[in-house]
Amino acid sequence: MKIAVFGLGYVGMTAAACLARQGHEVMGVEVSDEKVAIVNAGKSPIAEPGLNELVGRAVRKGLLSATKDASRLLDDCAVAMVCVGTPSAPDGSHNMSFIVEVSRQIAQSIGPSRTRTLTVVFRSTMRPGTIEELVLPIFEDKLRDRIDLVELVYNPEFLRESVAIQDFFNPPKIVIGTKDGRRCAALDELNAKIEAPIFYTTYRAAEMTKFVDNSFHAVKVAFANEVGRVCDKLGISAVTVHKIFTSDTKLNISPYYLRPGGAFGGSCLPKDVRALQYIASDVGAHTHLLDSLLRSNDAHKNFLFENCLKGVPAGGQVLMLGLAFKENSDDLRESPNIDLARKFLQSSIRLSIYDPHVEPCTLLGQNLGYAFSNLPALRKLLISKSVAESELFDLVVDTRGWAKDMTLRTKWVIDVNTLS
Ligand SMILES: NC(=O)c1ccc[n+]([C@@H]2O[C@H](COP(=O)([O-])OP(=O)(O)OC[C@H]3O[C@@H](n4cnc5c(N)ncnc54)[C@H](O)[C@@H]3O)[C@@H](O)[C@H]2O)c1
């Protein structure tokens, strides 16, 4: 396949050399004269293990070259791959000027004689909405009724510098955003020999995945370092703790606790986060990430409440399914559902709650104390399944996924665990 790669930096140079290694004919397009000259001399303009050799071999075989001028180049290319930088602007947003510039350049290069579709693959990291709101209008403006000549694709890059070649051929996953999440034949062909889970999705979901990945990596590093600082101050081996922590692939390093949905709560998480915050501040470990967890959780509770409240008329009637912090439990301590119930009551919503596991007269100890100090009207709010099914409510808030197995008269149901 003939491919033009725009931007010969860490991402573009690696992609260009690896694609040439796979036998594709690759032209690198780069604004820097120096980089163009280095590539055409058979060398890599960036330091990356193994890349010099790969570039040298590809240039000698005639499969890789570089140029500054893309004007005629795209005529016989099947794919244009955009790997230009998206550095930070002064306000923290991405500077999108290189993306705009290169999109214009590509759109302009599609000559009147072209009849074959050009797949334009964006690999740079860009905010959700960039393809639809920034890139597509540039192509539409230039091509007008010939817009079908381009197929825009967003394919985020997940490589790590220093092992970039290895990551190119063995990526953790391949994410491809297309119009309506349809498959893209050109990318299927390019990825045919790469073994990795492949996800076709919308442009926005693909754009978002890259931000989520990088932010999560940052969260992990900050979290590990905060734990490391607390351990250090307490004279505990952080290495030992880390080894035990990461060995747990059931609850710790796993999809568990990583699904967007309900807030965290219960008798352990909030209490122990508070206690670790206390210890950390006591020993001066400055754990800003840990300190933010309860505030973040409160923000999520507010978000869920506001979401539920949309469309419920003033003084309306709401049914909550589930009150305890977990299924099959009567433990109400720091249940986020208690907070939700309180917020409804404070907003003068007429509330009913169905939870067959919560029986006020059998609650004991701290659980009893928590329930009645935080939701004094508990006894009056709880209703039976038959009442829940026979009455008409303005909204059902399902914290358990029970609604699908009940014969509710109310059709408007919010499932807190899937945010839908
Ligand atoms: N570096 C990484 O490890 C990595 C990993 C994944 C994703 N990304 C993302 O990929 C993108 C590229 O990152 P990078 O580190 O390779 O950037 P980089 O700055 O090393 O390279 C970008 C290149 O594009 C060139 N360029 C700018 N405008 C151009 C134009 N109009 N035509 C042709 N070339 C042009 C620049 O001269 C530069 O050589 C960024 O969005 C980055 O966030 C980077």
Short mmCIF file of C-alpha atoms and ligand atoms in Angstrom, two decimals:
data_model
loop_
_atom_site.label_atom_id
_atom_site.label_comp_id
_atom_site.label_asym_id
_atom_site.label_seq_id
_atom_site.Cartn_x
_atom_site.Cartn_y
_atom_site.Cartn_z
CA MET A 1 0.00 0.00 0.00
CA LYS A 2 1.21 3.57 -0.67
CA ILE A 3 1.07 5.61 2.52
CA ALA A 4 1.94 9.24 3.31
CA VAL A 5 2.87 9.89 6.94
CA PHE A 6 2.57 13.53 8.04
CA GLY A 7 4.92 14.53 10.87
CA LEU A 8 8.14 12.59 11.42
CA GLY A 9 8.37 12.85 15.21
CA TYR A 10 8.29 9.99 17.72
CA VAL A 11 4.96 8.65 16.53
CA GLY A 12 5.24 9.38 12.80
CA MET A 13 8.83 8.23 12.34
CA THR A 14 8.15 4.97 14.16
CA ALA A 15 4.97 4.37 12.15
CA ALA A 16 6.70 5.23 8.84
CA ALA A 17 9.63 2.88 9.46
CA CYS A 18 7.45 0.04 10.80
CA LEU A 19 4.98 0.34 7.89
CA ALA A 20 7.92 0.21 5.44
CA ARG A 21 9.21 -2.83 7.30
CA GLN A 22 5.83 -4.47 6.59
CA GLY A 23 6.46 -3.86 2.88
CA HIS A 24 4.39 -0.70 2.37
CA GLU A 25 5.73 2.17 0.31
CA VAL A 26 5.95 5.10 2.71
CA MET A 27 6.51 8.79 2.08
CA GLY A 28 7.16 10.91 5.15
CA VAL A 29 5.98 14.53 4.98
CA GLU A 30 7.73 16.82 7.41
CA VAL A 31 8.10 20.60 7.74
CA SER A 32 11.64 20.41 9.12
CA ASP A 33 14.31 20.47 6.36
CA GLU A 34 16.73 18.88 8.76
CA LYS A 35 14.49 15.88 9.52
CA VAL A 36 13.78 15.37 5.81
CA ALA A 37 17.51 15.33 5.02
CA ILE A 38 18.30 12.93 7.88
CA VAL A 39 15.61 10.44 6.78
CA ASN A 40 16.67 10.58 3.14
CA ALA A 41 20.24 9.88 4.31
CA GLY A 42 18.91 6.65 5.83
CA LYS A 43 18.90 7.73 9.46
CA SER A 44 16.27 8.38 12.11
CA PRO A 45 15.84 12.01 13.23
CA ILE A 46 14.75 10.80 16.67
CA ALA A 47 16.52 8.53 19.12
CA GLU A 48 14.55 5.33 19.56
CA PRO A 49 16.10 1.89 20.01
CA GLY A 50 16.23 -0.01 16.69
CA LEU A 51 14.78 2.86 14.64
CA ASN A 52 18.03 3.92 12.89
CA GLU A 53 18.49 0.39 11.53
CA LEU A 54 14.84 0.15 10.44
CA VAL A 55 14.98 3.54 8.67
CA GLY A 56 18.35 2.70 7.00
CA ARG A 57 17.06 -0.60 5.65
CA ALA A 58 13.76 0.87 4.43
CA VAL A 59 15.48 3.80 2.64
CA ARG A 60 18.00 1.46 0.96
CA LYS A 61 15.15 -0.75 -0.26
CA GLY A 62 13.38 2.30 -1.70
CA LEU A 63 10.38 1.83 0.60
CA LEU A 64 10.86 5.00 2.64
CA SER A 65 11.62 8.59 1.72
CA ALA A 66 10.84 12.02 3.13
CA THR A 67 9.73 15.31 1.62
CA LYS A 68 8.50 18.75 2.58
CA ASP A 69 6.12 19.07 -0.32
CA ALA A 70 2.98 16.95 -0.21
CA SER A 71 1.19 18.68 -3.09
CA ARG A 72 1.48 15.91 -5.74
CA LEU A 73 2.34 13.10 -3.37
CA LEU A 74 -1.15 12.01 -2.41
CA ASP A 75 -2.31 11.34 -5.97
CA ASP A 76 -1.50 7.65 -5.81
CA CYS A 77 -1.65 7.15 -2.01
CA ALA A 78 -4.33 4.98 -0.42
CA VAL A 79 -3.71 6.29 3.10
CA ALA A 80 -2.57 9.59 4.62
CA MET A 81 -1.56 9.19 8.25
CA VAL A 82 -1.44 12.30 10.46
CA CYS A 83 1.07 12.17 13.33
CA VAL A 84 1.77 15.86 13.92
CA GLY A 85 2.15 17.23 17.44
CA THR A 86 -0.69 18.54 19.61
CA PRO A 87 1.37 20.34 22.30
CA SER A 88 -0.08 22.22 25.26
CA ALA A 89 -1.37 25.74 24.61
CA PRO A 90 -0.83 28.34 27.39
CA ASP A 91 -4.33 27.65 28.79
CA GLY A 92 -3.70 23.89 28.99
CA SER A 93 -5.77 22.95 25.96
CA HIS A 94 -4.14 21.24 22.98
CA ASN A 95 -2.67 23.54 20.36
CA MET A 96 -4.50 22.30 17.27
CA SER A 97 -2.73 24.48 14.70
CA PHE A 98 -0.63 21.62 13.27
CA ILE A 99 -3.74 19.43 12.87
CA VAL A 100 -5.56 22.28 11.10
CA GLU A 101 -2.56 23.01 8.86
CA VAL A 102 -2.02 19.40 7.83
CA SER A 103 -5.76 18.78 7.29
CA ARG A 104 -5.86 21.77 4.90
CA GLN A 105 -2.73 20.50 3.16
CA ILE A 106 -4.24 17.03 2.62
CA ALA A 107 -7.61 18.39 1.50
CA GLN A 108 -5.87 20.69 -1.00
CA SER A 109 -3.79 17.83 -2.36
CA ILE A 110 -6.82 15.88 -3.50
CA GLY A 111 -6.76 16.79 -7.16
CA PRO A 112 -9.77 16.96 -9.52
CA SER A 113 -8.70 13.75 -11.29
CA ARG A 114 -8.82 11.65 -8.12
CA THR A 115 -11.58 9.03 -8.11
CA ARG A 116 -10.23 6.63 -5.47
CA THR A 117 -11.07 7.13 -1.78
CA LEU A 118 -8.25 8.46 0.37
CA THR A 119 -8.30 7.16 3.93
CA VAL A 120 -7.05 9.91 6.24
CA VAL A 121 -6.00 8.42 9.57
CA PHE A 122 -5.41 10.76 12.51
CA ARG A 123 -3.06 9.30 15.13
CA SER A 124 -2.33 12.46 17.13
CA THR A 125 -4.01 12.86 20.51
CA MET A 126 -6.96 15.25 20.14
CA ARG A 127 -9.95 16.20 22.28
CA PRO A 128 -13.27 14.40 21.74
CA GLY A 129 -15.16 16.10 18.92
CA THR A 130 -12.05 17.14 16.95
CA ILE A 131 -12.73 14.97 13.91
CA GLU A 132 -16.38 16.00 13.67
CA GLU A 133 -16.08 19.66 14.63
CA LEU A 134 -12.63 20.73 13.40
CA VAL A 135 -11.27 18.28 10.83
CA LEU A 136 -14.42 17.32 8.89
CA PRO A 137 -15.45 20.95 8.23
CA ILE A 138 -11.98 21.62 6.74
CA PHE A 139 -12.40 18.72 4.31
CA GLU A 140 -16.02 19.66 3.56
CA ASP A 141 -14.99 23.23 2.85
CA LYS A 142 -12.30 22.20 0.37
CA LEU A 143 -14.00 19.19 -1.26
CA ARG A 144 -17.70 20.16 -1.11
CA ASP A 145 -19.68 17.58 -3.13
CA ARG A 146 -16.54 15.42 -3.49
CA ILE A 147 -16.35 14.83 0.29
CA ASP A 148 -16.92 11.09 -0.23
CA LEU A 149 -13.41 10.93 -1.66
CA VAL A 150 -12.06 10.98 1.89
CA GLU A 151 -12.70 8.51 4.65
CA LEU A 152 -11.75 10.09 7.99
CA VAL A 153 -10.53 7.73 10.70
CA TYR A 154 -9.30 8.33 14.23
CA ASN A 155 -6.80 5.71 15.39
CA PRO A 156 -5.05 6.75 18.63
CA GLU A 157 -1.47 5.70 19.16
CA PHE A 158 -0.58 3.87 22.39
CA LEU A 159 3.16 3.38 21.90
CA ARG A 160 5.69 4.11 24.61
CA GLU A 161 8.92 5.83 23.68
CA SER A 162 11.99 3.60 24.16
CA VAL A 163 9.97 0.46 23.23
CA ALA A 164 8.08 2.12 20.38
CA ILE A 165 8.89 -0.46 17.67
CA GLN A 166 7.90 -3.34 19.91
CA ASP A 167 4.66 -1.50 20.80
CA PHE A 168 3.92 -0.77 17.12
CA PHE A 169 3.94 -4.49 16.27
CA ASN A 170 2.39 -5.60 19.60
CA PRO A 171 0.04 -2.85 20.74
CA PRO A 172 -2.10 -3.39 23.84
CA LYS A 173 -5.17 -2.74 21.68
CA ILE A 174 -6.23 -1.10 18.44
CA VAL A 175 -8.96 1.52 18.68
CA ILE A 176 -10.51 2.82 15.49
CA GLY A 177 -13.05 5.62 15.40
CA THR A 178 -15.03 5.90 12.18
CA LYS A 179 -18.26 7.46 10.99
CA ASP A 180 -20.96 5.50 12.87
CA GLY A 181 -18.33 2.99 14.08
CA ARG A 182 -18.22 1.22 10.69
CA ARG A 183 -15.20 -0.92 9.77
CA CYS A 184 -12.49 0.64 7.60
CA ALA A 185 -11.07 -1.66 4.89
CA ALA A 186 -7.75 0.21 4.63
CA LEU A 187 -7.07 -0.06 8.37
CA ASP A 188 -8.17 -3.70 8.43
CA GLU A 189 -5.55 -4.32 5.76
CA LEU A 190 -2.85 -2.37 7.64
CA ASN A 191 -3.59 -4.24 10.87
CA ALA A 192 -4.02 -7.68 9.30
CA LYS A 193 -0.75 -9.01 10.69
CA ILE A 194 -1.00 -7.37 14.11
CA GLU A 195 -2.40 -9.43 16.93
CA ALA A 196 -4.28 -7.23 19.34
CA PRO A 197 -7.87 -6.72 20.43
CA ILE A 198 -9.50 -4.36 17.96
CA PHE A 199 -12.31 -1.95 18.79
CA TYR A 200 -14.29 -0.10 16.16
CA THR A 201 -16.29 2.74 17.64
CA THR A 202 -17.41 6.32 17.05
CA TYR A 203 -14.90 9.13 16.54
CA ARG A 204 -15.66 10.64 19.95
CA ALA A 205 -15.34 7.38 21.88
CA ALA A 206 -12.00 6.67 20.16
CA GLU A 207 -10.75 10.20 20.85
CA MET A 208 -11.78 9.87 24.50
CA THR A 209 -10.04 6.49 25.03
CA LYS A 210 -6.63 8.07 24.61
CA PHE A 211 -7.34 10.71 27.28
CA VAL A 212 -8.73 8.07 29.61
CA ASP A 213 -5.65 5.87 29.18
CA ASN A 214 -3.16 8.64 29.79
CA SER A 215 -5.07 10.08 32.74
CA PHE A 216 -5.36 6.64 34.31
CA HIS A 217 -1.63 6.11 33.90
CA ALA A 218 -1.10 9.42 35.67
CA VAL A 219 -3.55 8.40 38.44
CA LYS A 220 -1.68 5.11 38.90
CA VAL A 221 1.73 6.77 39.11
CA ALA A 222 0.48 9.44 41.55
CA PHE A 223 -1.35 6.83 43.63
CA ALA A 224 1.65 4.49 43.78
CA ASN A 225 3.88 7.40 44.77
CA GLU A 226 1.49 8.63 47.47
CA VAL A 227 1.38 5.11 48.92
CA GLY A 228 5.17 5.03 48.60
CA ARG A 229 5.51 8.30 50.55
CA VAL A 230 3.21 7.13 53.36
CA CYS A 231 5.14 3.83 53.56
CA ASP A 232 8.43 5.69 53.60
CA LYS A 233 7.30 7.96 56.46
CA LEU A 234 6.05 4.95 58.43
CA GLY A 235 9.22 2.93 57.81
CA ILE A 236 7.40 0.28 55.74
CA SER A 237 8.85 -1.23 52.56
CA ALA A 238 6.82 0.28 49.69
CA VAL A 239 8.27 -2.36 47.36
CA THR A 240 6.85 -5.18 49.48
CA VAL A 241 3.45 -3.48 49.74
CA HIS A 242 3.45 -2.79 45.98
CA LYS A 243 4.29 -6.42 45.20
CA ILE A 244 1.43 -7.73 47.31
CA PHE A 245 -0.96 -5.07 45.97
CA THR A 246 -0.27 -5.79 42.28
CA SER A 247 -0.40 -9.58 42.78
CA ASP A 248 -4.16 -9.25 43.38
CA THR A 249 -5.63 -9.39 39.88
CA LYS A 250 -9.13 -10.13 41.17
CA LEU A 251 -9.91 -6.85 42.90
CA ASN A 252 -6.85 -4.59 42.50
CA ILE A 253 -5.38 -4.80 39.00
CA SER A 254 -8.62 -5.73 37.29
CA PRO A 255 -11.75 -4.18 35.76
CA TYR A 256 -13.41 -4.45 39.19
CA TYR A 257 -14.14 -1.01 40.72
CA LEU A 258 -13.40 0.57 37.35
CA ARG A 259 -16.88 0.79 35.89
CA PRO A 260 -18.58 4.19 35.68
CA GLY A 261 -21.77 3.94 37.71
CA GLY A 262 -22.61 4.40 41.36
CA ALA A 263 -20.55 6.26 43.95
CA PHE A 264 -18.44 4.29 46.41
CA GLY A 265 -19.65 3.81 49.96
CA GLY A 266 -20.25 1.19 52.60
CA SER A 267 -18.66 0.52 55.92
CA CYS A 268 -15.04 0.30 54.73
CA LEU A 269 -14.02 2.45 51.75
CA PRO A 270 -14.95 5.94 53.02
CA LYS A 271 -13.84 5.13 56.57
CA ASP A 272 -10.47 3.75 55.52
CA VAL A 273 -9.78 6.47 52.98
CA ARG A 274 -10.45 9.02 55.75
CA ALA A 275 -8.14 7.16 58.10
CA LEU A 276 -5.33 6.91 55.54
CA GLN A 277 -5.73 10.64 54.84
CA TYR A 278 -5.36 11.22 58.57
CA ILE A 279 -2.23 9.05 58.79
CA ALA A 280 -0.74 10.71 55.70
CA SER A 281 -1.28 14.18 57.08
CA ASP A 282 0.05 13.07 60.47
CA VAL A 283 3.35 11.97 58.92
CA GLY A 284 3.46 14.83 56.39
CA ALA A 285 3.17 12.70 53.25
CA HIS A 286 1.11 15.32 51.31
CA THR A 287 -1.25 12.86 49.61
CA HIS A 288 -3.22 15.26 47.37
CA LEU A 289 -4.73 12.47 45.28
CA LEU A 290 -5.99 10.51 48.29
CA ASP A 291 -7.23 13.77 49.83
CA SER A 292 -9.38 14.36 46.74
CA LEU A 293 -11.18 10.98 46.74
CA LEU A 294 -14.06 11.76 49.09
CA ARG A 295 -14.66 15.13 47.46
CA SER A 296 -14.71 13.45 44.07
CA ASN A 297 -17.16 10.85 45.38
CA ASP A 298 -19.43 13.61 46.75
CA ALA A 299 -19.34 15.32 43.37
CA HIS A 300 -20.45 12.05 41.80
CA LYS A 301 -23.33 11.68 44.26
CA ASN A 302 -24.49 15.19 43.32
CA PHE A 303 -24.18 14.34 39.63
CA LEU A 304 -26.32 11.21 40.07
CA PHE A 305 -28.93 13.12 42.04
CA GLU A 306 -29.15 15.92 39.49
CA ASN A 307 -29.43 13.34 36.73
CA CYS A 308 -32.30 11.65 38.56
CA LEU A 309 -34.04 14.91 39.29
CA LYS A 310 -34.26 15.94 35.63
CA GLY A 311 -37.85 15.52 34.56
CA VAL A 312 -39.29 14.78 38.02
CA PRO A 313 -41.92 17.47 38.63
CA ALA A 314 -41.81 19.49 41.86
CA GLY A 315 -43.31 17.36 44.60
CA GLY A 316 -43.21 14.36 42.25
CA GLN A 317 -43.06 10.73 43.30
CA VAL A 318 -39.90 8.63 43.08
CA LEU A 319 -39.29 4.96 43.79
CA MET A 320 -35.78 3.84 44.71
CA LEU A 321 -34.88 0.20 44.18
CA GLY A 322 -32.16 -0.73 46.68
CA LEU A 323 -31.03 1.16 49.76
CA ALA A 324 -28.23 -0.83 51.40
CA PHE A 325 -24.75 -0.23 50.00
CA LYS A 326 -24.74 -3.62 48.28
CA GLU A 327 -27.02 -6.29 46.90
CA ASN A 328 -28.08 -9.02 49.39
CA SER A 329 -26.98 -6.92 52.34
CA ASP A 330 -28.78 -4.84 54.96
CA ASP A 331 -25.66 -2.75 55.68
CA LEU A 332 -26.70 0.88 55.39
CA ARG A 333 -23.51 2.43 56.75
CA GLU A 334 -22.36 5.19 54.38
CA SER A 335 -24.52 3.74 51.62
CA PRO A 336 -24.57 6.27 48.76
CA ASN A 337 -28.24 5.35 48.35
CA ILE A 338 -28.98 6.86 51.77
CA ASP A 339 -27.45 10.13 50.54
CA LEU A 340 -29.54 9.94 47.39
CA ALA A 341 -32.69 9.32 49.43
CA ARG A 342 -31.90 12.30 51.68
CA LYS A 343 -31.38 14.55 48.69
CA PHE A 344 -34.78 13.53 47.30
CA LEU A 345 -36.45 14.27 50.62
CA GLN A 346 -34.66 17.62 50.93
CA SER A 347 -36.04 18.48 47.47
CA SER A 348 -39.60 17.71 48.63
CA ILE A 349 -39.85 14.63 46.43
CA ARG A 350 -42.31 12.03 47.69
CA LEU A 351 -40.06 9.03 48.09
CA SER A 352 -40.67 5.30 48.42
CA ILE A 353 -37.94 2.70 48.74
CA TYR A 354 -38.03 -0.99 47.97
CA ASP A 355 -35.21 -3.12 49.42
CA PRO A 356 -36.25 -6.59 50.63
CA HIS A 357 -32.98 -7.00 52.54
CA VAL A 358 -33.53 -3.99 54.78
CA GLU A 359 -35.85 -4.73 57.70
CA PRO A 360 -35.79 -1.76 60.14
CA CYS A 361 -36.72 -3.88 63.16
CA THR A 362 -33.75 -6.22 62.65
CA LEU A 363 -31.08 -3.53 62.22
CA LEU A 364 -28.53 -3.51 65.01
CA GLY A 365 -25.60 -1.55 66.43
CA GLN A 366 -23.84 1.02 64.25
CA ASN A 367 -25.96 0.03 61.27
CA LEU A 368 -29.13 0.91 63.19
CA GLY A 369 -27.62 4.17 64.46
CA TYR A 370 -26.43 5.21 61.01
CA ALA A 371 -29.76 4.40 59.36
CA PHE A 372 -31.92 6.35 61.78
CA SER A 373 -29.63 9.34 62.21
CA ASN A 374 -29.27 9.76 58.44
CA LEU A 375 -32.73 8.69 57.34
CA PRO A 376 -35.08 9.05 60.32
CA ALA A 377 -38.14 8.38 58.14
CA LEU A 378 -36.76 4.99 57.03
CA ARG A 379 -39.65 2.93 58.39
CA LYS A 380 -42.24 5.00 56.52
CA LEU A 381 -40.28 5.09 53.26
CA LEU A 382 -39.88 1.33 52.82
CA ILE A 383 -42.57 -0.38 50.76
CA SER A 384 -43.21 -3.95 49.66
CA LYS A 385 -42.64 -5.34 46.17
CA SER A 386 -46.37 -5.54 45.46
CA VAL A 387 -46.86 -1.85 46.34
CA ALA A 388 -43.76 -0.91 44.29
CA GLU A 389 -45.26 -2.75 41.33
CA SER A 390 -48.80 -1.47 41.67
CA GLU A 391 -48.19 2.26 42.17
CA LEU A 392 -47.38 4.78 39.46
CA PHE A 393 -44.24 6.85 40.09
CA ASP A 394 -42.75 9.73 38.10
CA LEU A 395 -39.37 8.00 38.15
CA VAL A 396 -37.82 4.74 39.30
CA VAL A 397 -34.18 4.97 40.39
CA ASP A 398 -32.73 1.50 40.07
CA THR A 399 -29.52 1.08 42.07
CA ARG A 400 -29.47 -2.70 41.63
CA GLY A 401 -30.65 -3.67 38.14
CA TRP A 402 -33.89 -5.09 39.61
CA ALA A 403 -36.31 -3.15 37.42
CA LYS A 404 -36.01 -5.53 34.46
CA ASP A 405 -37.28 -8.40 36.63
CA MET A 406 -40.21 -6.46 38.09
CA THR A 407 -43.55 -5.60 36.54
CA LEU A 408 -43.41 -1.89 37.23
CA ARG A 409 -46.14 0.44 36.03
CA THR A 410 -43.61 3.25 35.72
CA LYS A 411 -41.75 3.29 32.43
CA TRP A 412 -39.14 5.94 33.24
CA VAL A 413 -36.30 4.10 34.97
CA ILE A 414 -32.76 5.35 35.64
CA ASP A 415 -30.17 2.64 36.19
CA VAL A 416 -27.56 4.18 38.47
CA ASN A 417 -25.00 1.46 37.74
CA THR A 418 -24.89 2.07 34.01
CA LEU A 419 -25.60 5.80 34.19
CA SER A 420 -28.45 5.24 31.73
N1 LIG B 1 5.48 10.62 21.84
C1 LIG B 1 4.69 9.65 22.30
O1 LIG B 1 5.11 8.77 23.05
C2 LIG B 1 3.23 9.59 21.89
C3 LIG B 1 2.51 8.42 22.12
C4 LIG B 1 1.17 8.36 21.73
C5 LIG B 1 0.58 9.48 21.14
N2 LIG B 1 1.30 10.62 20.95
C6 LIG B 1 0.64 11.75 20.29
O2 LIG B 1 1.03 11.73 18.91
C7 LIG B 1 1.20 13.06 18.41
C8 LIG B 1 2.62 13.25 17.90
O3 LIG B 1 3.50 13.13 18.97
P1 LIG B 1 5.08 13.13 18.75
O4 LIG B 1 5.68 12.90 20.08
O5 LIG B 1 5.44 12.23 17.62
O6 LIG B 1 5.29 14.66 18.28
P2 LIG B 1 6.61 15.33 17.72
O7 LIG B 1 6.58 16.75 18.11
O8 LIG B 1 7.82 14.51 18.07
O9 LIG B 1 6.45 15.21 16.14
C9 LIG B 1 5.54 15.96 15.41
C10 LIG B 1 6.18 16.27 14.07
O10 LIG B 1 5.24 16.85 13.20
C11 LIG B 1 5.91 17.81 12.41
N3 LIG B 1 4.93 18.71 11.79
C12 LIG B 1 4.25 19.74 12.35
N4 LIG B 1 3.43 20.32 11.44
C13 LIG B 1 3.56 19.62 10.30
C14 LIG B 1 2.98 19.71 9.01
N5 LIG B 1 2.08 20.65 8.72
N6 LIG B 1 3.35 18.83 8.07
C15 LIG B 1 4.24 17.89 8.34
N7 LIG B 1 4.86 17.75 9.55
C16 LIG B 1 4.52 18.60 10.52
C17 LIG B 1 6.87 18.48 13.39
O11 LIG B 1 7.91 19.17 12.73
C18 LIG B 1 7.37 17.24 14.16
O12 LIG B 1 8.49 16.67 13.54
C19 LIG B 1 0.82 13.98 19.57
O13 LIG B 1 -0.52 14.31 19.48
C20 LIG B 1 1.07 13.12 20.80
O14 LIG B 1 0.29 13.53 21.89
C21 LIG B 1 2.62 10.70 21.31
#
